[in-house]
Coordinates of C-alpha atoms and ligand atoms in Angstrom, one line a residue:
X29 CA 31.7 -32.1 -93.5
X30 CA 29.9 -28.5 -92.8
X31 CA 26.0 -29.3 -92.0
X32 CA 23.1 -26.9 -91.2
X33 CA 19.5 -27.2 -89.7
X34 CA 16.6 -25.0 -89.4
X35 CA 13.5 -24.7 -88.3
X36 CA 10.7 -22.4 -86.8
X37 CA 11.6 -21.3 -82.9
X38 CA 8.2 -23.0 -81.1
X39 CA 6.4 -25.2 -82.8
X40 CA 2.8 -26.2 -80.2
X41 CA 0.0 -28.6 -81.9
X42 CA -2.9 -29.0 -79.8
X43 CA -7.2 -28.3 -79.4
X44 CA -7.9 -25.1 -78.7
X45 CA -4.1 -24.3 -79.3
X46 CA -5.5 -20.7 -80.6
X47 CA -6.2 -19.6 -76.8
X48 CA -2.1 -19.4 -76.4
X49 CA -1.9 -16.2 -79.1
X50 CA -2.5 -13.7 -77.1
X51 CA -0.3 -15.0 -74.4
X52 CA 2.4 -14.7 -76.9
X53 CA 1.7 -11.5 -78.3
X54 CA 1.4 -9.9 -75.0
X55 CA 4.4 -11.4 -74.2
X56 CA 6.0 -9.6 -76.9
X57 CA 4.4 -6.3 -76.2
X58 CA 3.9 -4.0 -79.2
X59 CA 0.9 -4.1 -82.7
X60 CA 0.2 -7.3 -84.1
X61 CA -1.8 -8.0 -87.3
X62 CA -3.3 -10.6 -88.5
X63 CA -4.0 -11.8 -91.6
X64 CA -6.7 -14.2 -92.0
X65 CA -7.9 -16.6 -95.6
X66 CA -11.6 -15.7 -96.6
X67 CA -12.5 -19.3 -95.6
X68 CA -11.9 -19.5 -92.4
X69 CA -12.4 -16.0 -91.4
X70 CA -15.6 -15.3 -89.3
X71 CA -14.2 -18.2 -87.3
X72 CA -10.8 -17.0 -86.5
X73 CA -11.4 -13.2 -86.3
X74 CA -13.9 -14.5 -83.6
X75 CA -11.8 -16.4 -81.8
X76 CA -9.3 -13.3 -82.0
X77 CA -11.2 -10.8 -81.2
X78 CA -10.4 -10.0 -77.4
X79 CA -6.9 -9.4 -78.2
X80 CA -5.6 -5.9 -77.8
X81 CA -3.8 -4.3 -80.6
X82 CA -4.6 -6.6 -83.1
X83 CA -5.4 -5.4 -86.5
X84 CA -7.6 -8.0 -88.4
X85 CA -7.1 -7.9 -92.1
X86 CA -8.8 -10.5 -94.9
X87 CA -6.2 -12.2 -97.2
X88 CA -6.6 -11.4 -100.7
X89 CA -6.6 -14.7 -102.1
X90 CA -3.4 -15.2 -103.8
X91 CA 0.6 -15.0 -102.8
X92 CA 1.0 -12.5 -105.4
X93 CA 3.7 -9.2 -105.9
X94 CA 0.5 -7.0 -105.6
X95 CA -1.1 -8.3 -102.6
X96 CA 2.3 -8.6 -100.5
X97 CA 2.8 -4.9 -101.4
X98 CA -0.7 -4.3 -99.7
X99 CA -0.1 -6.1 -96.3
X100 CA 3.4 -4.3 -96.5
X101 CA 2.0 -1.0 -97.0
X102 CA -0.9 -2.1 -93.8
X103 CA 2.1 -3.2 -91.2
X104 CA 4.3 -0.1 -92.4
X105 CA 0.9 2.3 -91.0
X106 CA -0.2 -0.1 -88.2
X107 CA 3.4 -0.3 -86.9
X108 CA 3.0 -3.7 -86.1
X109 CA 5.6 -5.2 -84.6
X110 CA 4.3 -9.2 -85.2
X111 CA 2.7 -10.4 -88.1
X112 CA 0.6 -13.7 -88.0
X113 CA -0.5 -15.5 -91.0
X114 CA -3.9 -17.4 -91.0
X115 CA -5.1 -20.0 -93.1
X116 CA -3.4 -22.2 -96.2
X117 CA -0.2 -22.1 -97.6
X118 CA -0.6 -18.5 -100.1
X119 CA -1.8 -16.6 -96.6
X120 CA 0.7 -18.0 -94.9
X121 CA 3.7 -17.1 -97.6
X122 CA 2.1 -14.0 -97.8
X123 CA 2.6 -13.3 -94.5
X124 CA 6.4 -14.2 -94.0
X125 CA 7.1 -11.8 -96.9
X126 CA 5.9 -9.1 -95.7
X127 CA 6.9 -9.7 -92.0
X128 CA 10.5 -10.7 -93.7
X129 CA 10.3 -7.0 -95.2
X130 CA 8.9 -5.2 -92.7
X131 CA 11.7 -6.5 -89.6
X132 CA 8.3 -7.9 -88.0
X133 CA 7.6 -11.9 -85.4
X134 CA 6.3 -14.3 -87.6
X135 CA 3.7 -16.5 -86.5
X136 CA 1.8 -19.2 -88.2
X137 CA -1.6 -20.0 -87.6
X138 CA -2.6 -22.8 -90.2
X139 CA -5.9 -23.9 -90.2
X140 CA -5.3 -27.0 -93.4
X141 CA -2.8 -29.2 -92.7
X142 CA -2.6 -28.9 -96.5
X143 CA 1.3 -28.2 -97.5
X144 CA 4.5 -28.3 -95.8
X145 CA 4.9 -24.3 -95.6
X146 CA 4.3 -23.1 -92.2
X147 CA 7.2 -23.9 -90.5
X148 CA 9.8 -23.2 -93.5
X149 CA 11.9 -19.6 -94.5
X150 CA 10.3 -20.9 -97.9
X151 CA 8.0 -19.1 -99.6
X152 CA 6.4 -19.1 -103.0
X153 CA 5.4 -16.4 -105.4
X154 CA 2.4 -16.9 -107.9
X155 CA 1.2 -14.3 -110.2
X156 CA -2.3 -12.4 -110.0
X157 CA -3.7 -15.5 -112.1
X158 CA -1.7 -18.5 -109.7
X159 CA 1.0 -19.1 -112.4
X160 CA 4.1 -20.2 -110.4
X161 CA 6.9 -17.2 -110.3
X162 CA 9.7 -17.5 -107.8
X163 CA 10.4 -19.8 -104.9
X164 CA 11.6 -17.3 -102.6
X165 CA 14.5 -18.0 -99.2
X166 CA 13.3 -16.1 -96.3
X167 CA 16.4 -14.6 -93.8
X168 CA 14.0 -15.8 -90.8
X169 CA 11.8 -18.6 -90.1
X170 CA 8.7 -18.7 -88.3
X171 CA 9.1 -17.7 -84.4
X172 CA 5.6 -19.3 -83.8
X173 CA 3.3 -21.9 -84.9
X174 CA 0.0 -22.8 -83.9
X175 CA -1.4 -25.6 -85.1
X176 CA -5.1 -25.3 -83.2
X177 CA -6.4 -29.4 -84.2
X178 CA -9.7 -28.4 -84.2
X179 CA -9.9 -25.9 -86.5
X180 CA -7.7 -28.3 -89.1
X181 CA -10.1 -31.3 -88.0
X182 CA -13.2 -29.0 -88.7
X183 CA -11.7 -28.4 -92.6
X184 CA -12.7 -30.0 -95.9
X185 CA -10.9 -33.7 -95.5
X186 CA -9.8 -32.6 -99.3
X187 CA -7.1 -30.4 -97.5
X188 CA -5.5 -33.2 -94.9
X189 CA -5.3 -35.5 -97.9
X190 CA -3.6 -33.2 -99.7
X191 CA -1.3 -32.3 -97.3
X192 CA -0.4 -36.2 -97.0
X193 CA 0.7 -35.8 -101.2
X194 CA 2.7 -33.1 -100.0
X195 CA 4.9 -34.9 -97.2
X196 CA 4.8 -38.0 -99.5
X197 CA 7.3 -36.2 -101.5
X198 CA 9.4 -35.6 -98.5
X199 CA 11.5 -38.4 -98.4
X200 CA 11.5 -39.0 -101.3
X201 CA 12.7 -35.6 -102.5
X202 CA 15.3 -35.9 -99.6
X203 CA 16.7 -39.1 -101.5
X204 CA 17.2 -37.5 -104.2
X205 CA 19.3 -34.7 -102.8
X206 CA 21.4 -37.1 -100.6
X207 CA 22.0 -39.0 -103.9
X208 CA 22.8 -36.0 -105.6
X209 CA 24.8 -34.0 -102.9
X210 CA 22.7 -31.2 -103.7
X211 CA 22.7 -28.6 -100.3
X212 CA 19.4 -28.0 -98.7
X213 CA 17.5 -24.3 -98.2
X214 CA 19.3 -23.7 -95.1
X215 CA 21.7 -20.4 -94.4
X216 CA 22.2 -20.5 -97.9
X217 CA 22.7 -23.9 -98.4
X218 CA 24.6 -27.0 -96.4
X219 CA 24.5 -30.9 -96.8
X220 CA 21.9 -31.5 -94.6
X221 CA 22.1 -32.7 -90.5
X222 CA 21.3 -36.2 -89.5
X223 CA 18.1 -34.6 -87.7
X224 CA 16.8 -33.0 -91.1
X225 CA 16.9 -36.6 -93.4
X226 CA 16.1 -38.7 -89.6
X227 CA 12.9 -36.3 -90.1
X228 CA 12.2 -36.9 -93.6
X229 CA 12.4 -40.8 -93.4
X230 CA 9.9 -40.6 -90.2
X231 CA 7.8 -38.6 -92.1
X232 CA 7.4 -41.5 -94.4
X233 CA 6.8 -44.1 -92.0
X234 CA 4.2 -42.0 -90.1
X235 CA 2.2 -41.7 -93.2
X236 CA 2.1 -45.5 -94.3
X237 CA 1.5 -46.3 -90.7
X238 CA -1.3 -43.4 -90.0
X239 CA -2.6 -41.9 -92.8
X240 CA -5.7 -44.5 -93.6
X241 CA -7.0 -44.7 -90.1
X242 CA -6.4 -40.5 -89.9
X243 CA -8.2 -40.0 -93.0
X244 CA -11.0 -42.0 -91.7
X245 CA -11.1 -40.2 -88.3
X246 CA -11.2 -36.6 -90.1
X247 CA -14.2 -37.8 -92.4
X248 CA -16.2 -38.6 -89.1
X249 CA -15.3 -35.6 -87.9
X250 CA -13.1 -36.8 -84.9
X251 CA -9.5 -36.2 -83.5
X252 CA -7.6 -39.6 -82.5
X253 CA -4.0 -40.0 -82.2
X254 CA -3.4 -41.1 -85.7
X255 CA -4.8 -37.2 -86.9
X256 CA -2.8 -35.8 -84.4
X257 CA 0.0 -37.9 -85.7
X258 CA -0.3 -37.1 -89.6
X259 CA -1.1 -33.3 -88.7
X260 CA 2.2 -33.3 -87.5
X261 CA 3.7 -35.1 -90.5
X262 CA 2.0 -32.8 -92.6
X263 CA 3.2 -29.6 -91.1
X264 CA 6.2 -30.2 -88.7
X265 CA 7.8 -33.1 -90.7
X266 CA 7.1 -32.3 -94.4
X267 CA 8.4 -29.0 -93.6
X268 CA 11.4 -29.7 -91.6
X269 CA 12.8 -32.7 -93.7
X270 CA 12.3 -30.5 -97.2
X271 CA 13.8 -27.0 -95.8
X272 CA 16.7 -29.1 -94.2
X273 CA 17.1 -31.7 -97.2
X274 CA 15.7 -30.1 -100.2
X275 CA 13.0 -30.8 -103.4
X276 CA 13.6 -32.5 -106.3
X277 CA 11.3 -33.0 -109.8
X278 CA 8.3 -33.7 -107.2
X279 CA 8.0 -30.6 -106.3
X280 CA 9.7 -28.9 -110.0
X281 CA 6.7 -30.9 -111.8
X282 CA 4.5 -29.4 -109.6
X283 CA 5.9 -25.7 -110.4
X284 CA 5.6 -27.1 -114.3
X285 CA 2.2 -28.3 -114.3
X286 CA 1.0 -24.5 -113.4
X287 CA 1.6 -23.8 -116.6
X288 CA -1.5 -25.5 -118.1
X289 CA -4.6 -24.0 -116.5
X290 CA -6.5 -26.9 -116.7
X291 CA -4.5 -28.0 -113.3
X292 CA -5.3 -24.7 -111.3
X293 CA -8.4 -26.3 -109.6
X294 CA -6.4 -28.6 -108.0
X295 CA -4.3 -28.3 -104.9
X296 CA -1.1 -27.8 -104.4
X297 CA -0.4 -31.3 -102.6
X298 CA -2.5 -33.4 -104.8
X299 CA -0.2 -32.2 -107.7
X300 CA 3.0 -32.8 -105.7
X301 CA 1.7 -36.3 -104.6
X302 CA 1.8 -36.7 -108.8
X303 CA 5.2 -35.0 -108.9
X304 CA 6.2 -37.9 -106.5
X305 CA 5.3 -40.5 -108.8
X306 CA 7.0 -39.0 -111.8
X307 CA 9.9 -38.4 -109.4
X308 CA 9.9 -42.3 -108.8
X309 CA 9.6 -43.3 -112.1
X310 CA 12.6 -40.8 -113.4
X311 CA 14.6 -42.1 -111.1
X312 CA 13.8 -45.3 -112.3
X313 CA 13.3 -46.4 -108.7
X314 CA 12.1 -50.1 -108.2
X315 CA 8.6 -51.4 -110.1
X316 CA 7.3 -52.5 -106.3
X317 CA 8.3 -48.9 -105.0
X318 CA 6.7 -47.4 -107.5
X319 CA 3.7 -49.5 -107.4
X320 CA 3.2 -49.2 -103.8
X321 CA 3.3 -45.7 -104.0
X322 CA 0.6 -45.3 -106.8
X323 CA -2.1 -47.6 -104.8
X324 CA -1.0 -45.3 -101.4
X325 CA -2.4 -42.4 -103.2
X326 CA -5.1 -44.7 -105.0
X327 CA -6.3 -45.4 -102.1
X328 CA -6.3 -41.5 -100.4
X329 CA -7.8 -40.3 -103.7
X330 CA -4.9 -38.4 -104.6
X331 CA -4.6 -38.2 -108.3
X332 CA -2.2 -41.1 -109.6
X333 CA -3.2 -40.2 -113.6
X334 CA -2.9 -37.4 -115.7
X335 CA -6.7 -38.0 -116.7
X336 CA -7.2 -37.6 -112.8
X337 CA -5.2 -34.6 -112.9
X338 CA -7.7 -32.8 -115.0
X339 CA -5.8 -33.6 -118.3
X340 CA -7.5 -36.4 -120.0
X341 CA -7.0 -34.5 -123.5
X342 CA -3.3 -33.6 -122.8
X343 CA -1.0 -32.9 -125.7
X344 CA 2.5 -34.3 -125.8
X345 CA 3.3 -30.5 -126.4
X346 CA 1.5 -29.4 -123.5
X347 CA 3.7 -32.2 -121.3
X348 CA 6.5 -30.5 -123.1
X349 CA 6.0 -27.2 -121.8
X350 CA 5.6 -28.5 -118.4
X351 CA 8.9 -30.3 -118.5
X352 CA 10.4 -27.2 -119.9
X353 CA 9.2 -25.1 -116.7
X354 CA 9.8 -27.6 -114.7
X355 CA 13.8 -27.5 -115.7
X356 CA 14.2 -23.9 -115.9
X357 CA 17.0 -22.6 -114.4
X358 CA 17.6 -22.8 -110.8
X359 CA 14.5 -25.2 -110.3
X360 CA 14.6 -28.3 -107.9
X361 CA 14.3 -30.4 -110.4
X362 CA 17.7 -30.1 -111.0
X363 CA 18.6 -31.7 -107.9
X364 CA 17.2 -34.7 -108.9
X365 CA 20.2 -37.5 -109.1
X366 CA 19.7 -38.7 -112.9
X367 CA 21.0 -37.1 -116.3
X368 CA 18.1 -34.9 -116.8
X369 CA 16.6 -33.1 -119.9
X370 CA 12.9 -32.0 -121.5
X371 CA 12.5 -35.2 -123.4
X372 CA 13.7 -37.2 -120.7
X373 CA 10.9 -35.6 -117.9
X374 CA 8.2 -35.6 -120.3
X375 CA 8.7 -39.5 -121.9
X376 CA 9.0 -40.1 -117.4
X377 CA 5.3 -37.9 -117.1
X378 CA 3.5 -40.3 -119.7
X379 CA 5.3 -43.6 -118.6
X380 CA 4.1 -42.8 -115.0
X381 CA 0.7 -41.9 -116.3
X382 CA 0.6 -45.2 -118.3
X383 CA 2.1 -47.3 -115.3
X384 CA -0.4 -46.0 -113.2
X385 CA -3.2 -47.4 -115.2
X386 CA -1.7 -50.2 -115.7
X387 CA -1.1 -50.9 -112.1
X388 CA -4.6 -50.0 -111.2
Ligands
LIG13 ZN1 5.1 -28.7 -101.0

């Protein structure tokens, strides 16, 4: 049987690991810009600073159609020849688009270990006002990422939790498209390699095994093995096992609940790690699975209800719409191995929801 794998050229997690860019980029020769998320960037464009032809820009805020165009038109007139994207998961995508359009390195600098996007050819596109557009396949992946541990150990603990809901759906996700024979986001699209799902199911066992003691460690502040060893679930395993196995309903939920504005003050993880749970109980996976998995997230704070979710008054219309968004066509959802349909996601949504509490 065909197979294919992918994933960014260097991957290099360590403190301080923000020293080795301008190695890199002088290595490389040519313009470099960066671009850099509001949050973090006195920090970063400080710790930039010496490096010669380097253009610092200030990312807009959201992986939108408009602000691509702007970073496009930027590396078009600075003739840069490497692009590096700073920050969360919208800088980031930002970034590889316009690299991706532009013929420009990619390198990833994230400073949340918040999603699973830095080392994928995935990218999403939201509109100006964060509605979910187009999951997009990049031609390239990453050729660099930096994960610098301090600067993710020195951000909100929010963000590292998050990033745990995101690589929860990982294997889970990757289940469901072995089950379901669906190809993965690779070359166009192959079963996936025995590294990609050996990746997936580590990921797993690395957050049940780490992600308490990891969680506890970034609260005081401090960097132990166990951070180190979810950072890297986070962003190296979460983002290998998806790209090479593929999403399911976790992540299509996700995509659906953006439809309801209520949910746009949460983050992208903490609505995947519900996505998970809905994923379980559509699948009609076992009750102690399930259960497990809703006091894991209980117990990280990741938000296990929909009245945690910010949608305590939620209509069954409203749930509709979601399921309906979540199943349009070409979504991920539909690689999820079960007859699937609107009624079927939603009725899943509130049974999860009511599960939830009664497990709790
Ligand atoms: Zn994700």
């Amino acid at each position: 049987m065909s197979r294919a794998f992918g994933g960014p050229g260097k991957y290099i997690q360590e403190r301080g690991a923000i020293a080795r860019l301008g190695d890199f980029l002088s290595a490389w020769g040519g313009k470099s810009l960066i671009l850099i998320d509001r949050a973090v960037f006195d920090r970063l464009s400080a710790a930039v600073a010496g490096i010669p032809d380097l253009q610092i820009l200030a990312f807009g805020g959201e992986c939108s159609a408009a602000e691509i165009a702007r970073i496009v038109a930027q590396i078009r007139e600075t003739g840069a020849s490497t692009v590096i994207g700073a920050g969360g998961g919208k800088a980031i995508d930002t970034a590889k688009i316009a690299a991706l359009e532009t013929g420009a390195r990619i390198v990833i600098l994230p400073t949340i270990a918040s999603t699973d996007a830095p080392c994928s050819a995935v990218a999403v596109r939201y509109s100006e006002t964060g509605v979910f557009e187009e999951s997009l396949r990049l031609s390239r992946n990453p050729d660099l990422v930096l994960v610098d541990t301090e600067i993710v150990a020195a951000a909100p603990v929010r963000f590292l939790i998050a990033g745990i809901g995101d690589a929860l759906s990982t294997w889970f996700e990757a289940r469901s498209n072995i089950d379901s024979r669906t190809n993965n986001y690779v070359a166009g699209g192959f079963p996936p390699t025995q590294v990609g799902i050996a990746v997936a199911r580590r990921c797993h066992d690395i957050l049940m095994e780490e992600a308490p003691k990891a969680v506890a460690a970034a609260r005081a502040g401090r960097i132990t093995a166990a951070l180190e060893q979810i950072i890297e679930a986070n962003i190296l395993m979460s983002g290998l096992g998806f790209e090479n196995c593929g999403c399911s309903a976790a992540h299509g939920i996700h995509d659906g609940l953006t439809v309801l504005p209520q949910t746009h003050g949460l983050l992208h993880g903490e609505k995947v790690a519900f996505g998970t749970l809905c994923l379980l109980m559509l699948e009609n996976r076992a009750t102690e699975e399930i259960a497990a998995m809703i006091r894991f997230c209980r117990s990280l704070g990741l938000p296990v209800t929909l009245a945690e979710l910010g949608l305590e008054e939620v209509t069954t219309e409203e749930i509709t719409r979601v399921a309906g968004a979540a199943l349009a066509p070409g979504q991920c959802t539909w690689a999820t191995p079960v007859a699937l349909s609107v009624e079927s996601l939603r009725d899943a949504i509130f049974a999860l929801d009511a599960f939830a509490r009664e497990v709790l």
